[in-house]
Coordinates of C-alpha atoms and ligand atoms in Angstrom, one line a residue:
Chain A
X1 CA 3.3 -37.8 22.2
X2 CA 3.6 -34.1 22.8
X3 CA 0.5 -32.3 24.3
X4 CA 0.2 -28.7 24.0
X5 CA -1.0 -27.3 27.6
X6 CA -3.9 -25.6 27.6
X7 CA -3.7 -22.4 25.4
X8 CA -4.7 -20.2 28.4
X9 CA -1.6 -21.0 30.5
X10 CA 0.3 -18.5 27.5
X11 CA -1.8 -16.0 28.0
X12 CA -0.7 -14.8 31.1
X13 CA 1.0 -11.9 31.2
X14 CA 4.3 -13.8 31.9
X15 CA 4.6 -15.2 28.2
X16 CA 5.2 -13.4 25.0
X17 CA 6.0 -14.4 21.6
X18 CA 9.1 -13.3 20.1
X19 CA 7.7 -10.6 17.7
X20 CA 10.7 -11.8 14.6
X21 CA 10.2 -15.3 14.8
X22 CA 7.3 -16.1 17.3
X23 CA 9.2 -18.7 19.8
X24 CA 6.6 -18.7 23.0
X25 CA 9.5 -17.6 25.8
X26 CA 8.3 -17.7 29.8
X27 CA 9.8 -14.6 31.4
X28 CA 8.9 -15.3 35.2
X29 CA 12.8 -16.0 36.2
X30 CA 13.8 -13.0 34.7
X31 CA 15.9 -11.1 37.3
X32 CA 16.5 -7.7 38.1
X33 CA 19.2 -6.3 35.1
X34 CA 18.7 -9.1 33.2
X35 CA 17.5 -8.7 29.4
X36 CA 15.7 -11.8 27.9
X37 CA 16.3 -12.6 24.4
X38 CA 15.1 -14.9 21.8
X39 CA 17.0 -17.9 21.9
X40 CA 15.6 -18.4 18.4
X41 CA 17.2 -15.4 16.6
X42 CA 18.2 -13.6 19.3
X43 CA 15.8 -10.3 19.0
X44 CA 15.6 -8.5 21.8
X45 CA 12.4 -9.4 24.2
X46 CA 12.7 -7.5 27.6
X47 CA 14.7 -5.9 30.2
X48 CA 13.9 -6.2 33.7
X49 CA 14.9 -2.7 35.6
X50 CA 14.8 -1.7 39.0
X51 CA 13.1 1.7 39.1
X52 CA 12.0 1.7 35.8
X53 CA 9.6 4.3 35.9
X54 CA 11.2 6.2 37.9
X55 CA 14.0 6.8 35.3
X56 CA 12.0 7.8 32.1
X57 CA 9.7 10.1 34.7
X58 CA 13.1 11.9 35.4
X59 CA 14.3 11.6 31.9
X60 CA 11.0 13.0 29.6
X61 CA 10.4 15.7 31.9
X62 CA 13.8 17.2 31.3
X63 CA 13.6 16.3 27.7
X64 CA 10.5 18.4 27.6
X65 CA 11.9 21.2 29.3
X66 CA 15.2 21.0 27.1
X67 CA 12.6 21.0 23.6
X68 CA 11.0 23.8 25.0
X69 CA 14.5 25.8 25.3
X70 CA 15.7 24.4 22.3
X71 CA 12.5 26.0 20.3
X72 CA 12.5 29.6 21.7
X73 CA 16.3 30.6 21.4
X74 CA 18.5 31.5 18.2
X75 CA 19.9 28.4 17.0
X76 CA 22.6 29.3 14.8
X77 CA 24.2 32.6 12.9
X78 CA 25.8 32.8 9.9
X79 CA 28.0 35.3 9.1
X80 CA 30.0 36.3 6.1
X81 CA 31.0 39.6 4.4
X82 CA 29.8 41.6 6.8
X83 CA 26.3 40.3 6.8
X84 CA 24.8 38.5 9.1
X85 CA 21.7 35.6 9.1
X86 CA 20.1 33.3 12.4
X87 CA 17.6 30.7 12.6
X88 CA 15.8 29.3 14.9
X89 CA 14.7 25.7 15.3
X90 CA 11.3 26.0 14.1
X91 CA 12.4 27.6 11.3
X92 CA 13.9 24.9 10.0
X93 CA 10.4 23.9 9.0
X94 CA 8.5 27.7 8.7
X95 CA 11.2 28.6 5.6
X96 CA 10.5 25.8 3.3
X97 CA 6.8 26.6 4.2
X98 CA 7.5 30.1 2.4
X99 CA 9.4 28.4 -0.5
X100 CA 5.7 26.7 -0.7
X101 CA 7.4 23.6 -0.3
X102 CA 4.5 23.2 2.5
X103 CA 4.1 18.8 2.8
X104 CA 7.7 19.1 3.5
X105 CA 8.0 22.0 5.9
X106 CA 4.8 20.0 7.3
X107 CA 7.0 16.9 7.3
X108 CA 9.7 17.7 9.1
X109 CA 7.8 20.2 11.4
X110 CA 6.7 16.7 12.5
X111 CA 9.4 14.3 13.1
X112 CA 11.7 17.1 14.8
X113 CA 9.5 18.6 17.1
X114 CA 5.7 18.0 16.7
X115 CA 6.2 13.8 17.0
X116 CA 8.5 14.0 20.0
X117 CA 6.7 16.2 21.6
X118 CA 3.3 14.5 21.3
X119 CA 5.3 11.2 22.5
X120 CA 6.7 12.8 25.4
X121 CA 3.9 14.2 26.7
X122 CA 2.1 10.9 26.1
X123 CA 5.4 9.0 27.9
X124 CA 5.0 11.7 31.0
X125 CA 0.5 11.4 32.0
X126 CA 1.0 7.5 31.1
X127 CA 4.0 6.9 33.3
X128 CA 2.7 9.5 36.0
X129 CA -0.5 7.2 35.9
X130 CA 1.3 4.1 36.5
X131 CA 3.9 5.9 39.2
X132 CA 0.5 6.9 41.3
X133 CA -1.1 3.8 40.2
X134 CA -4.5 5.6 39.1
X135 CA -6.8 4.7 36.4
X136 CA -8.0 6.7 33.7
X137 CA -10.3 6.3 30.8
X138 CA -7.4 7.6 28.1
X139 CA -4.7 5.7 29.5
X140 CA -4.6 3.0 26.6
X141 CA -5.2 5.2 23.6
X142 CA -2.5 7.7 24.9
X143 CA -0.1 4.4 25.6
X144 CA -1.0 3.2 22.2
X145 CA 0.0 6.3 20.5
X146 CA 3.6 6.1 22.2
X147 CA 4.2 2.8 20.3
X148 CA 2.7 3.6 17.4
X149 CA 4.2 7.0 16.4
X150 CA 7.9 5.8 18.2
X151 CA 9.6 5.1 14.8
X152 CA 8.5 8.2 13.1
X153 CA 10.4 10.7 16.0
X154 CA 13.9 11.5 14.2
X155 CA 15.8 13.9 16.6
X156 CA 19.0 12.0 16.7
X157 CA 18.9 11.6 12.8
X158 CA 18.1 15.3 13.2
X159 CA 21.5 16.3 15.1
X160 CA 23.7 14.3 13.2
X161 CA 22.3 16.6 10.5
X162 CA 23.3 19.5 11.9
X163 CA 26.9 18.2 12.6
X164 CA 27.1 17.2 9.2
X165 CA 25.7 20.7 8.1
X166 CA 28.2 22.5 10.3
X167 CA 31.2 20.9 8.5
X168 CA 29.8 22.0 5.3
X169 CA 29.6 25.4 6.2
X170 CA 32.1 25.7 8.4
X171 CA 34.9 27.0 5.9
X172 CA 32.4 29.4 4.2
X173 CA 32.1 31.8 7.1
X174 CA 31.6 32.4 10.8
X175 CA 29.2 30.4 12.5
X176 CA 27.7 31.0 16.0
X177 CA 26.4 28.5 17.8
X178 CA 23.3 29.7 19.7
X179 CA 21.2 28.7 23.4
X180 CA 19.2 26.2 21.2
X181 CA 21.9 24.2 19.5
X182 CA 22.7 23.2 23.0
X183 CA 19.3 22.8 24.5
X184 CA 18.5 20.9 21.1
X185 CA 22.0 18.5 21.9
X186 CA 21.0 17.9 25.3
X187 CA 17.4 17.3 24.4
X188 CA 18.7 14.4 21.9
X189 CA 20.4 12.7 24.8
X190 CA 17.8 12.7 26.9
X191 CA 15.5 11.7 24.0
X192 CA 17.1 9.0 23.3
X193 CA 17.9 7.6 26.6
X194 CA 13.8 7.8 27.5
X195 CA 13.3 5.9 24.3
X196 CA 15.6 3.1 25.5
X197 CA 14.2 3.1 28.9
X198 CA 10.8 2.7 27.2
X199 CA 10.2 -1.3 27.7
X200 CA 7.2 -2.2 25.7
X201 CA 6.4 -5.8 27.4
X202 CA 7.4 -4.4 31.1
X203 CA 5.3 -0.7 29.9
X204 CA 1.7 -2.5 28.9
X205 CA 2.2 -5.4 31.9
X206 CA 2.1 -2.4 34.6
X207 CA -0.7 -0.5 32.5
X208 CA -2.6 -4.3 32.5
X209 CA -1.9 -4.6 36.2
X210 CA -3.9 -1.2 36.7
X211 CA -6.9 -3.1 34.7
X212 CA -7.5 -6.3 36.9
X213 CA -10.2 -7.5 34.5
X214 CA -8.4 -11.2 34.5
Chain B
X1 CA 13.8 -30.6 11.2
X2 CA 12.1 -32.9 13.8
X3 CA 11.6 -31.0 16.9
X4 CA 8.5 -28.6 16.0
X5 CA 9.2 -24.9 17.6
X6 CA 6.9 -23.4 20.6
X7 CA 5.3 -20.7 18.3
X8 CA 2.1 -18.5 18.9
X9 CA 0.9 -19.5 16.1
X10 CA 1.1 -22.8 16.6
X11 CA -0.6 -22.8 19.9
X12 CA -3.6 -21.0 18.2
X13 CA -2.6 -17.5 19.4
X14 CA -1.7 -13.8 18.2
X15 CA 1.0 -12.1 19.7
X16 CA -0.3 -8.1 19.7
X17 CA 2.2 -6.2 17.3
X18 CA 1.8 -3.4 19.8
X19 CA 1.8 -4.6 22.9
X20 CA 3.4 -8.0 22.9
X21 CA 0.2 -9.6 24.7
X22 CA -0.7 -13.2 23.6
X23 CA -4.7 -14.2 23.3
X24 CA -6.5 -16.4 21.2
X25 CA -6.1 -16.0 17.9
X26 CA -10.3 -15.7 17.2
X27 CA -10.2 -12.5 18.6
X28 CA -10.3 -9.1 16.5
X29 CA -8.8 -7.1 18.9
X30 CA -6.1 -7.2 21.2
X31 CA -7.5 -7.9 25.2
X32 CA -5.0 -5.6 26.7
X33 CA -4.2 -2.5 24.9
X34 CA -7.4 -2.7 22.0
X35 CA -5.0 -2.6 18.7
X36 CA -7.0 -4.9 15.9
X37 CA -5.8 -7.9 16.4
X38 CA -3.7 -10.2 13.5
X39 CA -1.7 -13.7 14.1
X40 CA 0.5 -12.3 10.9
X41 CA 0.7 -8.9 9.7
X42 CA -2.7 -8.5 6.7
X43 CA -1.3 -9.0 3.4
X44 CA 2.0 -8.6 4.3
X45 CA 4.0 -9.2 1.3
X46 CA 1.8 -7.2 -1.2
X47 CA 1.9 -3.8 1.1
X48 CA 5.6 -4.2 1.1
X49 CA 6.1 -4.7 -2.6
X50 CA 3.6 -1.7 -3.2
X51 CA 5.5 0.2 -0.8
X52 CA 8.9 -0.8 -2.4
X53 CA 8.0 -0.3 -6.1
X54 CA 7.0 3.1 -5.2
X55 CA 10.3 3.8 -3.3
X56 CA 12.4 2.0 -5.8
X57 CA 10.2 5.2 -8.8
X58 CA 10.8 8.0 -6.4
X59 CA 14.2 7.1 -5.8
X60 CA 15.1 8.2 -9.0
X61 CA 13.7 11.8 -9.1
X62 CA 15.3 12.2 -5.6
X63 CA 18.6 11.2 -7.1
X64 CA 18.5 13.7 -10.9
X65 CA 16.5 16.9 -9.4
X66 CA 18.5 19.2 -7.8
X67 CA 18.3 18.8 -4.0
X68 CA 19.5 22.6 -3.3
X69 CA 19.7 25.6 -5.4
X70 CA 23.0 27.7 -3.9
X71 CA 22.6 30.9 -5.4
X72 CA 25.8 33.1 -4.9
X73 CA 25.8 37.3 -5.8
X74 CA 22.4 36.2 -7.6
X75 CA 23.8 33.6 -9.7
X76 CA 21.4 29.7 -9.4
X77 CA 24.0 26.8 -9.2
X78 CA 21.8 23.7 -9.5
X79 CA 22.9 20.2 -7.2
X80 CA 22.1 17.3 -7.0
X81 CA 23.0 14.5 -4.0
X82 CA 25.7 13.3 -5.9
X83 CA 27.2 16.6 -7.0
X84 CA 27.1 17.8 -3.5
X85 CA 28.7 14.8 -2.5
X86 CA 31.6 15.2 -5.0
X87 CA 31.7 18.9 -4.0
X88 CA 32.6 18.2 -0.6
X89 CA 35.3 15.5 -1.8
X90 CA 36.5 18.6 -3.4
X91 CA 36.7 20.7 -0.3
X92 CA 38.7 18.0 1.6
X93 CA 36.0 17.3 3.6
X94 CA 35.7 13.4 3.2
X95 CA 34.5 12.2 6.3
X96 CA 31.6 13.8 6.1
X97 CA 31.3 13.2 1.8
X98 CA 31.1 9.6 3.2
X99 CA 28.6 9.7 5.9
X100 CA 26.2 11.4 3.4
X101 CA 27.2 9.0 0.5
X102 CA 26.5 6.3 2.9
X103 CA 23.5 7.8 4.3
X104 CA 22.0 9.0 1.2
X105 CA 22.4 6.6 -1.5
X106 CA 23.9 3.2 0.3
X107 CA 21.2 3.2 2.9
X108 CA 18.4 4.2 0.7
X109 CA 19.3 1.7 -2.0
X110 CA 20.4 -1.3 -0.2
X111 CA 17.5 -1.0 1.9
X112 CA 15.4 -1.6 -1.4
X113 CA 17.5 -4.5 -2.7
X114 CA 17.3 -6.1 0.9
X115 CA 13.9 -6.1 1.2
X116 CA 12.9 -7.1 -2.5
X117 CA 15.3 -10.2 -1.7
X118 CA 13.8 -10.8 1.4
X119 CA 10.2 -10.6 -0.2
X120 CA 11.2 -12.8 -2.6
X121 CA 13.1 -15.7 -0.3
X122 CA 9.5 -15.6 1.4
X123 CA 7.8 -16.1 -1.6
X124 CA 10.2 -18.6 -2.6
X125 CA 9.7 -20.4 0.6
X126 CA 13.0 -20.4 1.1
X127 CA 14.3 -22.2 5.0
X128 CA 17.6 -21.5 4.9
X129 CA 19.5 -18.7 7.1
X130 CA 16.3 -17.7 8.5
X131 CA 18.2 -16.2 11.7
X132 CA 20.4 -14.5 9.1
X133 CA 17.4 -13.1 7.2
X134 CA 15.5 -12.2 10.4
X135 CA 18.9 -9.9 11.5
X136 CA 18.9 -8.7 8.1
X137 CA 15.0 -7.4 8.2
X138 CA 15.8 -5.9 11.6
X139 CA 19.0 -4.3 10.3
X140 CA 17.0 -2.8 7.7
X141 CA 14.2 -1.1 9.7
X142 CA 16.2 0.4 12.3
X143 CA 18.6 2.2 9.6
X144 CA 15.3 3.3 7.8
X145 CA 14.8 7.1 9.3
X146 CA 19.1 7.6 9.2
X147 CA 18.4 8.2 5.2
X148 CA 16.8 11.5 6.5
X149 CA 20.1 13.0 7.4
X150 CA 20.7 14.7 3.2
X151 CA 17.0 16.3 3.4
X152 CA 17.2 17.8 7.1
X153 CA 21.0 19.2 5.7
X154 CA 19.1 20.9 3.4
X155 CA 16.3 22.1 5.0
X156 CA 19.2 23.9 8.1
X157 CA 21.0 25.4 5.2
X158 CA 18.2 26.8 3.7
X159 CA 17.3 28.0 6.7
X160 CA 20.2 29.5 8.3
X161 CA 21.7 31.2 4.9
X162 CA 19.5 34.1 3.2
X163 CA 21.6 36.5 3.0
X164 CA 20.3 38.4 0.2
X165 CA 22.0 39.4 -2.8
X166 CA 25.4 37.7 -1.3
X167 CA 24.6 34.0 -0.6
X168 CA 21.2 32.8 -0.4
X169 CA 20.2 28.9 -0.3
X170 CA 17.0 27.2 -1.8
X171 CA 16.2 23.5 -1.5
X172 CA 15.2 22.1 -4.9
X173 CA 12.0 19.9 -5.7
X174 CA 14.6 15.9 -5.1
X175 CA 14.1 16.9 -1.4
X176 CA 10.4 16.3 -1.4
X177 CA 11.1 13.4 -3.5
X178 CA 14.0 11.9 -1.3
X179 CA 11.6 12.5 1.8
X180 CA 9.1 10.1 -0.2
X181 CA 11.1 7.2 -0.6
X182 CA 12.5 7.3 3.3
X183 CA 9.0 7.5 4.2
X184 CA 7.3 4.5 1.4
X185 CA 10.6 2.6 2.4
X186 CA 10.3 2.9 6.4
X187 CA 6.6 1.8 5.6
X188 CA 7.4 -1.2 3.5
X189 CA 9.6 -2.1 6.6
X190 CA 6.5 -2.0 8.5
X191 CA 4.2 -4.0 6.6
X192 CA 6.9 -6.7 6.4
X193 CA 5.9 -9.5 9.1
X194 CA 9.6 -11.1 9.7
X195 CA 7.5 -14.3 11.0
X196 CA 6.9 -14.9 7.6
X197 CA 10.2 -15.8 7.2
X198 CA 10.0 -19.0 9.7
X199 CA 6.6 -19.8 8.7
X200 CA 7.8 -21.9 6.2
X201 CA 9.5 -24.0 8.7
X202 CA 6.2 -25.4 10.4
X203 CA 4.5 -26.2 6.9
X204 CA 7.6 -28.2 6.0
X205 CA 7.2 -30.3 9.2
X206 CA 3.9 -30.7 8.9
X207 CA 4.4 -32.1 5.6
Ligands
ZN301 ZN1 12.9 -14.7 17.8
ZN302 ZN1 -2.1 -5.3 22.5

């Protein structure tokens, strides 16, 4: 008859349970480059990188400096007749604010810029922390926060916009493109590649490793 | 069904939603990264259903109130989603008519109809295609925010055209209400606990 071992032996930090379906998978063989998936329904579990941290250190502090240009420069001009209107970036949120339209303008205030830039800043003192191996008191809440607020950041949903937006205004009169649009288009790219390089199971097994209370 | 599957649950554990960590499933809170602890996500399937009813209401405000109010040498034309949709069909634009048709009321509304089916297959206690219904749930939560595209559109426009007396662009009361139901639907996403959907497998072979 089958025998269950002992239910410590999955709770080493080697084990995880596929978060879709819950198949117990043993990821101690996993290579360097290799990605484990669920051999149940094939959801993505983990990727084992060389350098890891090393990457999203390089990538979320140039992400951060990128946001901070894309927020302080004109971001587009509009011209027609004569006449001529900019905006910035934080505008995009400050204008519906003086329609009164203020949950909105507090809405997307928060998944363009406020919500990546509290999760970038969290990425950057955790992974710091684990890059100079230190302890601190904040370093779970802070890591906690990165996972939690992750599916609520929107900046590539947020460019495609403004492609999309361009098109429709394109044929209605000159448009100028300004520093921000492409601080804001590198800033995306970045974004998004430190999101990817964000490994949750590899992330909280190097914060664990810090905590040696097992 | 004869082999039994190597689940958490069945070994007596929780997996942390957060952090992926697996400890005995007695404990209220997660060893590693403190997150309350839960083998399956706390009343799963009514949080979704209360989160998709309200959706499935505020979709159709977001759909009849204007979204933006284009008001050119002082005169208000009114549109909605759709209109602006067919407006840009009009301007020979129909890549992009697409991506927002797509974005804006496919995503949006087959998002709903998966997950109400989804809900309900659980509730059935349906065991077939549960890999297929697993990618499906997946599927839906990572296209959840894209629905956002139509309402940050608006909000640049209105933004970058006030040019008073000439062409001046105000968004209209659907964008609030559009917002809404991408938000209620990214959260019904959440609530839902896709390892309800191969529960049913282990309580068939332990019948
Ligand atoms: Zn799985
Ligand atoms: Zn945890």
């Amino acid at each position: 008859m089958y025998r269950p071992p002992p239910k410590s032996i999955y709770q080493r930090s080697n084990y995880l349970a596929c978060p879709s379906c819950d198949l117990i998978f043993d990821i101690s063989s996993l290579k360097t480059g290799d990605t484990a998936r669920c051999t149940g329904c094939n959801h993505f579990l983990t990727t084992h990188r060389k350098g890891e941290l090393e990457h999203v250190a390089a990538f979320v502090s140039s992400a951060i400096i990128f946001l901070m240009i894309a927020c302080s420069f004109p971001f587009m001009a509009f011209q027609a007749n004569g006449l001529e209107s900019t905006m910035t970036l934080p505008e995009t949120a400050f204008i519906l604010w003086d329609y009164k339209m203020y949950l909105l303008a507090f809405l997307i205030a928060a998944f363009i810029i406020v919500l990546p830039a509290v999760i970038l800043i969290s990425i950057m003192s955790v992974t710091i922390a684990l890059l100079l191996k230190r302890k601190h008191p904040w370093l779970n809440t802070v890591a906690r926060s990165i996972f939690t607020i992750k599916n609520w950041c929107m900046v590539e949903v947020f460019f495609i916009a403004v492609l999309v937006s361009l098109v429709k205004i394109t044929r209605m009169a000159t448009i100028e493109m300004g520093l921000s649009f492409w601080a804001y288009a590198i800033f995306s790219v970045l974004f998004v590649l430190t999101i990817s390089r964000l490994d949750r199971f590899q992330y909280w097994r190097r914060i664990e490793m810090l905590n040696p209370h097992d | 069904m004869t082999d039994s599957r190597l689940t958490a649950a069945s070994q007596g554990l929780s997996s942390c939603h957060l952090c992926l960590k697996l400890f005995n499933h007695e404990l209220h809170q997660c060893p590693r990264c403190n997150s309350a602890a839960h083998s399956r996500k706390p009343d799963s399937m009514q949080r979704t259903l209360a989160f998709l009813v309200t959706a499935a209401i505020l979709y159709i405000p977001a759909n009849t109130l204007p979204i933006m109010v284009t008001e050119q040498f002082g005169q208000p034309i009114e549109s909605t989603i759709l209109g602006g949709i067919v407006l840009l069909i009009e301007m020979g634009s129909l890549p992009v008519a697409v991506v927002i048709f797509i974005a804006s009321i496919m995503i949006p509304l087959g998002k709903l109809i998966a997950m109400f089916y989804l809900c309900w297959s659980v509730q059935q206690g349906s065991i077939h295609s549960t890999v297929k219904r697993t990618k499906l749930y997946r599927m839906v939560e990572f296209i959840g925010k894209w629905s956002m595209i139509d309402v940050f559109v608006v909000a640049l426009l209105v933004a970058l055209i006030h040019l008073n007396g000439l062409l001046v662009i105000r968004p209209g009361l659907a964008t609030i209400a559009f917002c809404a139901v991408v938000i209620t639907s990214i959260l019904a996403a959440e609530s839902f606990d896709p390892r309800l959907i191969w529960d049913q497998m282990e309580e068939e072979n332990n019948e």
